[in-house]
Structure formats: C-alpha cells, structure tokens
PDB file of C-alpha atoms in Angstrom:
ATOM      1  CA  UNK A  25       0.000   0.000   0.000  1.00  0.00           C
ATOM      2  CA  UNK A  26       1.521   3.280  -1.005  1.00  0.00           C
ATOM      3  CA  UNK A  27       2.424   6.109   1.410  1.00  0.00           C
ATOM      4  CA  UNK A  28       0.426   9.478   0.972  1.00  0.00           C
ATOM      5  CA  UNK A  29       2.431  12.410   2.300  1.00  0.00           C
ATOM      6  CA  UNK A  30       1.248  15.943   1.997  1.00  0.00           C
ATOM      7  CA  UNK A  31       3.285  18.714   1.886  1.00  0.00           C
ATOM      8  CA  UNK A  32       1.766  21.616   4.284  1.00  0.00           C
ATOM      9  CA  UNK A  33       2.974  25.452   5.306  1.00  0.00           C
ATOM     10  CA  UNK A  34      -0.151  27.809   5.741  1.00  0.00           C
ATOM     11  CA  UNK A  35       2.969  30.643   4.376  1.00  0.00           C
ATOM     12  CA  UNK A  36       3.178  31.077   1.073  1.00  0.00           C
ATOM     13  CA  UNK A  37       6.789  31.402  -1.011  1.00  0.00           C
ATOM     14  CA  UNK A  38       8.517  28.872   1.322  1.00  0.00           C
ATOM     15  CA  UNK A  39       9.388  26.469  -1.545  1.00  0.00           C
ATOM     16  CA  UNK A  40       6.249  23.967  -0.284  1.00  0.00           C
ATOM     17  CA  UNK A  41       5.555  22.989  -4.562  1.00  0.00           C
ATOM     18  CA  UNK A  42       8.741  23.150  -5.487  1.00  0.00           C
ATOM     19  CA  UNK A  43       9.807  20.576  -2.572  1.00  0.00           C
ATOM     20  CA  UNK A  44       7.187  18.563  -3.298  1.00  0.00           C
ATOM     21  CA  UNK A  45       8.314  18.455  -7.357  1.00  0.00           C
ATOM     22  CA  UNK A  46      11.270  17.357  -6.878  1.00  0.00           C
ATOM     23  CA  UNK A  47      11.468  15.290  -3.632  1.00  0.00           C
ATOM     24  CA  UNK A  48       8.815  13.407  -5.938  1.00  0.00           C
ATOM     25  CA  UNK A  49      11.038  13.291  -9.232  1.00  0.00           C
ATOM     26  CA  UNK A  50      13.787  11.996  -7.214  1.00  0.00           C
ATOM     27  CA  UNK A  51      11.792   9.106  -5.370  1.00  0.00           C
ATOM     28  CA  UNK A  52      10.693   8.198  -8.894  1.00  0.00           C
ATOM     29  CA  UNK A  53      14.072   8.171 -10.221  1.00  0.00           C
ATOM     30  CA  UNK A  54      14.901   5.672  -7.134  1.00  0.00           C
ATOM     31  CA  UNK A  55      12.712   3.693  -8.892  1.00  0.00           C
ATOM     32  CA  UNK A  56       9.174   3.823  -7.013  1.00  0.00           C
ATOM     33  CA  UNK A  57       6.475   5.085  -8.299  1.00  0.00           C
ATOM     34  CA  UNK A  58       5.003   8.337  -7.142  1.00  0.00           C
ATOM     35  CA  UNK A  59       1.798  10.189  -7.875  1.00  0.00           C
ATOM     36  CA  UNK A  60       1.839  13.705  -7.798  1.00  0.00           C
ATOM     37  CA  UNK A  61      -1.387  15.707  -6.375  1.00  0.00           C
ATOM     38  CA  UNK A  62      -2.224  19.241  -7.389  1.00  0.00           C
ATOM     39  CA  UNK A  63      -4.405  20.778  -4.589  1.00  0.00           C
ATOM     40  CA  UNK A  64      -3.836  23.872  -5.009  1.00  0.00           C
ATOM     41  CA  UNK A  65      -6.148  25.816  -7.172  1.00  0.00           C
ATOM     42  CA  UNK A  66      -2.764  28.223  -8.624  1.00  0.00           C
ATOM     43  CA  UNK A  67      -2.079  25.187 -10.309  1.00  0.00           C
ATOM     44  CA  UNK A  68       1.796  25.980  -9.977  1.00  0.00           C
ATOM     45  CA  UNK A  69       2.693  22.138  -9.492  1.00  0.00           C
ATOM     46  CA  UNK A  70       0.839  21.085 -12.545  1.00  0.00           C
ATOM     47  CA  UNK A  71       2.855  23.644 -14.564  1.00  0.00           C
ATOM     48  CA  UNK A  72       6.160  22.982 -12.846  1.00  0.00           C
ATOM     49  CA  UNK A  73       5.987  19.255 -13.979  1.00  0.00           C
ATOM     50  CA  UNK A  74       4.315  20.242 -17.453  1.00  0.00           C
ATOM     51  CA  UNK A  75       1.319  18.037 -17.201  1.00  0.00           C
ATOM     52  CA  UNK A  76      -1.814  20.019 -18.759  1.00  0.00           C
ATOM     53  CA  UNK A  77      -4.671  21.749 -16.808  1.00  0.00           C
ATOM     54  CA  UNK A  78      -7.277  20.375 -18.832  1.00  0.00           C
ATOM     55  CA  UNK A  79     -10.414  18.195 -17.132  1.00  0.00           C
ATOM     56  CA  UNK A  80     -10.391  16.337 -15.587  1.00  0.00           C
ATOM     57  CA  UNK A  81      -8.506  17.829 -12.681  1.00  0.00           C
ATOM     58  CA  UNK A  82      -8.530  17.020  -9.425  1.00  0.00           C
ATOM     59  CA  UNK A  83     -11.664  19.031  -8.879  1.00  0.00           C
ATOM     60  CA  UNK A  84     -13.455  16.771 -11.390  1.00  0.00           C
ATOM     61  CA  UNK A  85     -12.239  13.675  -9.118  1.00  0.00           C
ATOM     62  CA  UNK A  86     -13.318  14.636  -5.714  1.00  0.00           C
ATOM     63  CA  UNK A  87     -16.576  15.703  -6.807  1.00  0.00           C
ATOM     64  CA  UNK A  88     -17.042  12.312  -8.277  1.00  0.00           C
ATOM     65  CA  UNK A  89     -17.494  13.228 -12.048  1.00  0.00           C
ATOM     66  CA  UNK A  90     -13.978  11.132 -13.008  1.00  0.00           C
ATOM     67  CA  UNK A  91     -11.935   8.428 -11.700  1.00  0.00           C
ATOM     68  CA  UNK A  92      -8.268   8.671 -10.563  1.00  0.00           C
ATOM     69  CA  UNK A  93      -7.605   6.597 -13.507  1.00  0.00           C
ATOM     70  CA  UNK A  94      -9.158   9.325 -16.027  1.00  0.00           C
ATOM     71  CA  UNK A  95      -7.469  12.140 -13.438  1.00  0.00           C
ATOM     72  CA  UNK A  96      -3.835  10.605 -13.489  1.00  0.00           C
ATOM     73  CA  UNK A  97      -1.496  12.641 -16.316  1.00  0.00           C
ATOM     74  CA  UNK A  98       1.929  10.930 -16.967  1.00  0.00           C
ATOM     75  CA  UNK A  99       5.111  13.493 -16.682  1.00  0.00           C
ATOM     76  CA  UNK A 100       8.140  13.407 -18.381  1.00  0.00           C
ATOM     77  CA  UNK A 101      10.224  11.278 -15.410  1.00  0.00           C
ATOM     78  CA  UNK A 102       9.831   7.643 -16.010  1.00  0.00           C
ATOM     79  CA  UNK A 103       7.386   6.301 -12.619  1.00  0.00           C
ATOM     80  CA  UNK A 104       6.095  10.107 -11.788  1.00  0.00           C
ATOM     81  CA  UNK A 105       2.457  10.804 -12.447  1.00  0.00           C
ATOM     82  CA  UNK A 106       0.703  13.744 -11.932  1.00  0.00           C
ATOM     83  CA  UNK A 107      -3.087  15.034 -10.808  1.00  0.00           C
ATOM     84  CA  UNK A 108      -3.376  18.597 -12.355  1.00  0.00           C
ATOM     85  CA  UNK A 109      -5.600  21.426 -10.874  1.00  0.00           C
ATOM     86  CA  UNK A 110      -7.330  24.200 -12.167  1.00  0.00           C
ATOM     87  CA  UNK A 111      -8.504  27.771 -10.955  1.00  0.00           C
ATOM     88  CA  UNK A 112     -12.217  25.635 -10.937  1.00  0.00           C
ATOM     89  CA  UNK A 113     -10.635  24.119  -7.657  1.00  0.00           C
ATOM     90  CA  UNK A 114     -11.049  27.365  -6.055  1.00  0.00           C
ATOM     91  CA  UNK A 115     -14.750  26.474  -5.443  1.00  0.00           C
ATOM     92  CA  UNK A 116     -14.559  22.964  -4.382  1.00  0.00           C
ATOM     93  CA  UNK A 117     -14.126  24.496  -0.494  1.00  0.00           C
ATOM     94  CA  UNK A 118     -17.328  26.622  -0.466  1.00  0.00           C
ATOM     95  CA  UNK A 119     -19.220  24.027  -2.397  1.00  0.00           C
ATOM     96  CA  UNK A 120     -17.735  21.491   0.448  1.00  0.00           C
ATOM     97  CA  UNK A 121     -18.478  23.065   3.413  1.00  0.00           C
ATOM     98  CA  UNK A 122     -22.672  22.052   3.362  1.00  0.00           C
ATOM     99  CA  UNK A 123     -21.439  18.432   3.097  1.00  0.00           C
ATOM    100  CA  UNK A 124     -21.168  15.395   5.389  1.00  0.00           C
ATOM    101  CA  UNK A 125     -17.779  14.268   6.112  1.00  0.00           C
ATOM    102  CA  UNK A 126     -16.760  17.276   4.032  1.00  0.00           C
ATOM    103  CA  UNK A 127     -13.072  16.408   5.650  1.00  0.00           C
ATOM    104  CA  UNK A 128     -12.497  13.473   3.339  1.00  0.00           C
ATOM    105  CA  UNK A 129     -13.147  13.833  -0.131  1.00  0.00           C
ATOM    106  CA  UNK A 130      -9.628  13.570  -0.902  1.00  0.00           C
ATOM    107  CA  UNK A 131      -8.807  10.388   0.924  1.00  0.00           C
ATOM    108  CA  UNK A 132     -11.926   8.653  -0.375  1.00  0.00           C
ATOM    109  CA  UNK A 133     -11.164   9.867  -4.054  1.00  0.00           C
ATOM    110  CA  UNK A 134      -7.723   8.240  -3.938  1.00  0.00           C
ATOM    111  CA  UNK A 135      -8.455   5.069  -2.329  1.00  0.00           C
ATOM    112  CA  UNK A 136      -8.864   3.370  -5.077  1.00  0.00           C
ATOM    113  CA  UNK A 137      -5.414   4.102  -6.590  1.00  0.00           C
ATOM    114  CA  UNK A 138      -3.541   3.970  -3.087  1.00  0.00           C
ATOM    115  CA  UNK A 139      -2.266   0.114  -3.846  1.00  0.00           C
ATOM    116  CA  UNK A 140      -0.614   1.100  -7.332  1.00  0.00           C
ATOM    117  CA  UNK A 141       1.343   3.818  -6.268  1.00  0.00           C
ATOM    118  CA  UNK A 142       4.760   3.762  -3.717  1.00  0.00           C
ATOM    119  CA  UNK A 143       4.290   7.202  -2.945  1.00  0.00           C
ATOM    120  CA  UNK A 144       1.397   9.730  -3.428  1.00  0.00           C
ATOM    121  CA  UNK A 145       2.614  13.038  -2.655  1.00  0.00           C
ATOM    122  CA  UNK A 146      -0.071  15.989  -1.682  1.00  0.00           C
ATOM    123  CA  UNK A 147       0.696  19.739  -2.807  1.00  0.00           C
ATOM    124  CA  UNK A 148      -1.944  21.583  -0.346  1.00  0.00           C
ATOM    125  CA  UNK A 149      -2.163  25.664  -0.847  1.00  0.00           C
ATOM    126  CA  UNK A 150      -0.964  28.133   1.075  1.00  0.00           C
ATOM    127  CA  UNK A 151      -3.710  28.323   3.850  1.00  0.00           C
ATOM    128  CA  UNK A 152      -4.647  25.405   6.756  1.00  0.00           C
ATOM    129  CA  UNK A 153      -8.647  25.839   4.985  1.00  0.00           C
ATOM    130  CA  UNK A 154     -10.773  23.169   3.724  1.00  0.00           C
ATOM    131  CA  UNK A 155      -8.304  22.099   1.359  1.00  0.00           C
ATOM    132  CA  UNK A 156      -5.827  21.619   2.896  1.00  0.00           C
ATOM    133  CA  UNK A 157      -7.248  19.843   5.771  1.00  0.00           C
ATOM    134  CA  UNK A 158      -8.667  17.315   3.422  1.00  0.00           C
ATOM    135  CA  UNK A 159      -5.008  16.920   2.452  1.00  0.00           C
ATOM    136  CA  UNK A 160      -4.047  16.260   6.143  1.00  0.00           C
ATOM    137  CA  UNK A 161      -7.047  13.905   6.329  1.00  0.00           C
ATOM    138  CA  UNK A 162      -6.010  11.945   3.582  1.00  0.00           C
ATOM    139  CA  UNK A 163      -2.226  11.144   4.162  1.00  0.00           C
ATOM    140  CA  UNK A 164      -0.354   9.431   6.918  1.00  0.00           C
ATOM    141  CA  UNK A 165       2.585  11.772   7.240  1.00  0.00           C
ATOM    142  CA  UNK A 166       3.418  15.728   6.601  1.00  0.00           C
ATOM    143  CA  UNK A 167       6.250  17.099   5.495  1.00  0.00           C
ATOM    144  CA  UNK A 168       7.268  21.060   6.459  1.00  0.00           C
ATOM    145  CA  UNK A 169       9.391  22.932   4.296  1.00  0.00           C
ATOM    146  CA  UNK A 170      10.245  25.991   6.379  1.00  0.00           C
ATOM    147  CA  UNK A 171      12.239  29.271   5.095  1.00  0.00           C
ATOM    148  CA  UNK A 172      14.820  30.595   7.634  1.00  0.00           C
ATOM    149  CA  UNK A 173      13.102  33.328   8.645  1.00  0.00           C
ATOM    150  CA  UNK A 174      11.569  34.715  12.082  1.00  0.00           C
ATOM    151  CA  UNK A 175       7.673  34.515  11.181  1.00  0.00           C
ATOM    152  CA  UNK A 176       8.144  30.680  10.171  1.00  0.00           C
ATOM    153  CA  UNK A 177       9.205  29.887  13.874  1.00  0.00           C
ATOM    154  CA  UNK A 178       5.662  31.490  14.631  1.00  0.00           C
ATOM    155  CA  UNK A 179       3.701  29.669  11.616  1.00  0.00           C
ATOM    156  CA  UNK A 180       5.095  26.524  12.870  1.00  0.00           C
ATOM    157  CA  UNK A 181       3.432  26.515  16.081  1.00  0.00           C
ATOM    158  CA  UNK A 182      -0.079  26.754  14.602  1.00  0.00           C
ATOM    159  CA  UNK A 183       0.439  23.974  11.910  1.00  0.00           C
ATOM    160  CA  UNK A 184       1.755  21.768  14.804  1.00  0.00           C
ATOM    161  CA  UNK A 185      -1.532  22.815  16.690  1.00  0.00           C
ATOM    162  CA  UNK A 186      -3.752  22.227  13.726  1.00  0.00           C
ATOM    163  CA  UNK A 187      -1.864  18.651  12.925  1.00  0.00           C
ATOM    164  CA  UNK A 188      -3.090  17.722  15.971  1.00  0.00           C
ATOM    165  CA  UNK A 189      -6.501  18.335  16.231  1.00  0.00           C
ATOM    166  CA  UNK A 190      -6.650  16.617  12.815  1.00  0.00           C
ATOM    167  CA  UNK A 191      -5.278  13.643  14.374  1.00  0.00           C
ATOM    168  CA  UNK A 192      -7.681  13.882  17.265  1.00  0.00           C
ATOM    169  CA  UNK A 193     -10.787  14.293  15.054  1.00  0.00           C
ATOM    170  CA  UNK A 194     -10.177  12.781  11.802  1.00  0.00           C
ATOM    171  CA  UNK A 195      -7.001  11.007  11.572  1.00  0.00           C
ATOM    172  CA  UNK A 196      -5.569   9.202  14.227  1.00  0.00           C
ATOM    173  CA  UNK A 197      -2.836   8.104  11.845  1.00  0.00           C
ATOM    174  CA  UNK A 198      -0.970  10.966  10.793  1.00  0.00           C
ATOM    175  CA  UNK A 199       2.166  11.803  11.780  1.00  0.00           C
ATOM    176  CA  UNK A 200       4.603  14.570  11.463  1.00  0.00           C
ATOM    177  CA  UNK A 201       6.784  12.730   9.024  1.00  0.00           C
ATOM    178  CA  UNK A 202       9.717  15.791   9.339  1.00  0.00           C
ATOM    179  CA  UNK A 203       9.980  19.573   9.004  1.00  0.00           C
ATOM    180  CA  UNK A 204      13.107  20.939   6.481  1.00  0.00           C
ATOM    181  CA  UNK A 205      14.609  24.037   5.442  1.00  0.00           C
ATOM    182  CA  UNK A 206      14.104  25.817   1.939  1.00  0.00           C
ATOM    183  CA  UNK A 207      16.268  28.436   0.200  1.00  0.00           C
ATOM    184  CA  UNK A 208      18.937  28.572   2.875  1.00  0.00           C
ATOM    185  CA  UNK A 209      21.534  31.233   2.814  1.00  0.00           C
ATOM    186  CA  UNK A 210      24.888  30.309   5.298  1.00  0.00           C
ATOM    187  CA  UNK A 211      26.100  33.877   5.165  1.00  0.00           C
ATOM    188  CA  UNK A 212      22.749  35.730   7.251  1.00  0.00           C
ATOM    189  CA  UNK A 213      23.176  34.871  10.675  1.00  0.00           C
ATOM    190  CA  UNK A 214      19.576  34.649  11.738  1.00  0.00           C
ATOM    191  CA  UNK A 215      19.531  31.522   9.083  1.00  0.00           C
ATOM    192  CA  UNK A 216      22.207  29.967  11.188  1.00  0.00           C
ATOM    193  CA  UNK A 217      19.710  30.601  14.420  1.00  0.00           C
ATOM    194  CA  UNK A 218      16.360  29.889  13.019  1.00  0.00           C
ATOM    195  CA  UNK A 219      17.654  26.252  12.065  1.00  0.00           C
ATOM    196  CA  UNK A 220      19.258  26.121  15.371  1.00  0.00           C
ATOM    197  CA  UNK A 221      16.228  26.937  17.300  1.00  0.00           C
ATOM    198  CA  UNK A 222      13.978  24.348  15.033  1.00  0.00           C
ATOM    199  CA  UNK A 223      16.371  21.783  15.349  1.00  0.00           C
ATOM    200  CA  UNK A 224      16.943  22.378  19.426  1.00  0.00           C
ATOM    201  CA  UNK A 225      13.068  22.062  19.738  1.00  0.00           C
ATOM    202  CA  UNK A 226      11.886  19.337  16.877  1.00  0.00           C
ATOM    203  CA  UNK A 227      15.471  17.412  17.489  1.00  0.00           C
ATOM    204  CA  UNK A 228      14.816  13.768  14.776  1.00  0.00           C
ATOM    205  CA  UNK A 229      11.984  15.387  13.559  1.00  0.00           C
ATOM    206  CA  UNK A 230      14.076  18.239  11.069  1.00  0.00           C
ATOM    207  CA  UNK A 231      15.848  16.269   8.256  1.00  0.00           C
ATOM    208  CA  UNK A 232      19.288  16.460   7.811  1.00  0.00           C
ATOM    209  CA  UNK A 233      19.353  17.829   4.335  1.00  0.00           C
ATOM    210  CA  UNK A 234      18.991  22.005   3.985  1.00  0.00           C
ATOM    211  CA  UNK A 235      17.682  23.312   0.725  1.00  0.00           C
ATOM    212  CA  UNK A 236      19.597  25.985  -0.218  1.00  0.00           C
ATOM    213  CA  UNK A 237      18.801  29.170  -2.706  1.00  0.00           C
ATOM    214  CA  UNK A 238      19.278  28.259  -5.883  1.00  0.00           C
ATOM    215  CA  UNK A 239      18.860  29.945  -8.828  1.00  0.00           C
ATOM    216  CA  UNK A 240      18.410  26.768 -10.754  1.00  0.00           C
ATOM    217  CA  UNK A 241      15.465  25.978  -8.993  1.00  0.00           C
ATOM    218  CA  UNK A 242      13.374  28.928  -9.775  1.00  0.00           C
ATOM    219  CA  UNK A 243      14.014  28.773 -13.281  1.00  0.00           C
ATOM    220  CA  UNK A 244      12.916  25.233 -13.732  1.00  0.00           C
ATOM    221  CA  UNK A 245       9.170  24.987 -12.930  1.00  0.00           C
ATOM    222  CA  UNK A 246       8.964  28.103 -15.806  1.00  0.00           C
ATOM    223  CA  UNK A 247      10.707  25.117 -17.882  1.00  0.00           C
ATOM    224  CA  UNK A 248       7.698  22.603 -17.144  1.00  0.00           C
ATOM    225  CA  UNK A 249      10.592  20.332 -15.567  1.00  0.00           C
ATOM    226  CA  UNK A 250      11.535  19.395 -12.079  1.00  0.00           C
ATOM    227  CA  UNK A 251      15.447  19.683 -11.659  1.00  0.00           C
ATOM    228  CA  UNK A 252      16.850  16.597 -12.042  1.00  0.00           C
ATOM    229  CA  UNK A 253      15.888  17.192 -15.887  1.00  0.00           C
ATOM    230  CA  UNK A 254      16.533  20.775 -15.599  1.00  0.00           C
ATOM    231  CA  UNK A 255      19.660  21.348 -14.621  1.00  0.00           C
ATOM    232  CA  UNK A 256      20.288  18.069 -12.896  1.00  0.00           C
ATOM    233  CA  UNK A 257      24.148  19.051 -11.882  1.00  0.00           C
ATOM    234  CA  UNK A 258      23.429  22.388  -9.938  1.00  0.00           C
ATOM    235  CA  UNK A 259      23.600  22.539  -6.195  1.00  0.00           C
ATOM    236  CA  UNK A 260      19.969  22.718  -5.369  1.00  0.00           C
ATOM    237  CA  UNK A 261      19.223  19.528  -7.144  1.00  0.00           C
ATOM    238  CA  UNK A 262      22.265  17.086  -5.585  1.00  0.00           C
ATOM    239  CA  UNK A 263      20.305  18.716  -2.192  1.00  0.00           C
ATOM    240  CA  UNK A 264      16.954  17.684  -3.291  1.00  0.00           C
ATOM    241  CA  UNK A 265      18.663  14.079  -4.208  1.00  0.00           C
ATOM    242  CA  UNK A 266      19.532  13.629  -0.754  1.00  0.00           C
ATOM    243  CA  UNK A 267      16.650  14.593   0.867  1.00  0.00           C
ATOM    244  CA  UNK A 268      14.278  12.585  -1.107  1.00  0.00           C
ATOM    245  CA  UNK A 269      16.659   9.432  -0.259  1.00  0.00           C
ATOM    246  CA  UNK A 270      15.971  10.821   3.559  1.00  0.00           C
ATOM    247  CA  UNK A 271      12.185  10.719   2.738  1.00  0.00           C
ATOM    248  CA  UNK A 272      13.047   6.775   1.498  1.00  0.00           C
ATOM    249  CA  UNK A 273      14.945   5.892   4.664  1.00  0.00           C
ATOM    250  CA  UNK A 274      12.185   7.328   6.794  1.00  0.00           C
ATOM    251  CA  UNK A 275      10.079   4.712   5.343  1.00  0.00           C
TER     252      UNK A 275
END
C-alpha cells in the first residue's frame, strides 16, 4: 500500500511545490512510483511538472465526475504521475463546506489508486482551509518545508496545533513525518539561528538535508521540468537528491 504524504505550510513562497516536485522526481528516479497531487487551485505544481490543466482535474475527481484513472497525467520522469488542478478548484471548499464528512473527499477519491502507487505526494495551498485539511485527512505523514526566517518559527506553532486536532478528530494516523529548510543562505546569521532553534526544539523530527537558494530551482518549474531534468548538476538539485533518499529511509 503506497504512502500518501502531503506537503503543508499555511505561508506562502517557502518552496512547499517546489519541494514537493522534486522530492517526488527523485523518489521516482529511485525507482518507485510516485503520484503527484495538485491541490492547489494556482495550479503551480501542474505547470512545474508540465502536465496540462485540462479536465479532468482534481476538482473533477473529488466531486465524483472522473476516476483517478481518467485524473492521473503521466510526466516526463519515467514512474512520476501527476493530478493537475485548475482555478475551478477554487470552489470545491465553499461548495464542500454544506457536506457530510466534508473532511475526506480527498482520501476517499484516492483510495482506489492507493495500492498502485509507492508514494502519493499531496501539494496543499498556502492556507490550513478546507483544502488543505482534506489533504491532512487523507495522508499518513506531513512534510514542512520551512524558510529561515523569524515569522516561520511562529507559523510553525499553529500547523503543529492544527496537525493535531486533525489527528484527534479525523485522523488518528498521521504523523509529522519531518519539518526541512528551503532556500537557505549560510552567510545571514539569523539563518544559522532559526535552524538552530527548530532543530533544538523538533530534534529527529528536522531532516538532515537544507535546501539551499538556488537559482536553478526557480528557473525550472517556468521550464515545465523538475530539476533533475533541468539542470540536474546544480547545487539545489544534488540537495533535493539527498533529501528525497531521507524521505526513502524514513520509510
């Protein structure tokens, strides 16, 4: 039975679709296979691995008007599949909110393709809303990127807070599968301290692997291509290498 990890940061810009690209690419070049979920209405992971937008999305799947196997989009790295979204998932949270067990649309929609896949890996947006909680409903781990900034240190104390009432009222499951730093600059000092600090408090629970600013990285999702077909030599990808074979050890 495949693993479903979701990638989750209610900040935006913190490298949360771009982690989730190419920690996926990578476990697919290990040679599992991975499914890739859009769930973010922006849409940005569906460009960045140059799958099309057309239906039927992942909005046309959790409101039951296609199957995963009708949803699922094949990418351009051999075992890496992809789920697309559109701006129509923008409305699936307001239409959601009149109905029962509103919490697991997600989780029910992908049931049925858990068993072929290794890996499915969950790109939430930038908010802890409907969405996103039906993201946290749905998998049994998440995975923090954090930027080494101040205001993270205070965003991660509320997505702690909120991973836990999930796992109190709808998924007893879940764990906190490990919290790692994005776009990671060694010269700033309060980088130094903010993955100090995280790494005092959270101790096994940060990764060893920091992600570090890359210009490499921020071009390629304009390419339609995660990194490893990018630019596969730069710095930013031999990080995203190892921490994907973290995410493998991890189990």
């Amino acid at each position: 039975m495949g693993k479903v990890i979701v990638f989750v940061n209610q900040k935006g810009g913190v490298g949360k679709t771009t982690s989730a690209i190419n920690i996926g690419a990578y476990i697919a070049l290990a040679g599992k296979k991975v499914l890739l979920v859009d769930f973010d209405s922006q849409g940005n992971m569906s460009s960045g691995v140059g799958v099309s937008k057309d239906k039927p999305t992942v909005y046309e799947l959790i409101a039951g008007l296609a199957s995963p196997e009708q949803a699922i989009k094949h990418t351009a790295v051999p075992n890496l599949d992809a789920i697309s979204a559109s701006i129509d998932l923008s409305g699936a949270s307001i239409e959601l909110v009149e109905q029962e067990r509103r919490e697991y649309f997600l989780k029910n929609a992908l049931a049925p393709v858990k068993d072929a896949y290794d890996y499915i890996l969950i790109d939430c947006p930038p908010s802890l809303g409907l969405l996103t909680l039906n993201g946290l409903t749905a998998a049994d781990s998440v995975l923090v990127p954090m930027q080494c900034e101040y205001f993270a240190l205070e965003g991660i104390t509320l997505l702690v807070r909120t991973i836990k009432d999930v796992q109190l009222r709808h998924n007893k499951e879940l764990a906190i599968g490990g919290i790692f730093f994005t776009m990671y600059d060694s010269r700033t000092r309060l980088a130094q301290d903010v993955v100090k600090t995280v790494k005092g408090y959270f101790n096994d629970l940060v990764f060893t692997t920091i992600i570090p600013r890359n210009v490499r990285l921020s071009e390629a999702p304009s390419h339609g291509k995660p990194i490893c077909l990018y630019e596969p030599s730069c710095v930013g990808a031999k990080s995203y290498k190892k921490l994907a074979e973290e995410v493998i050890s991890r189990g």
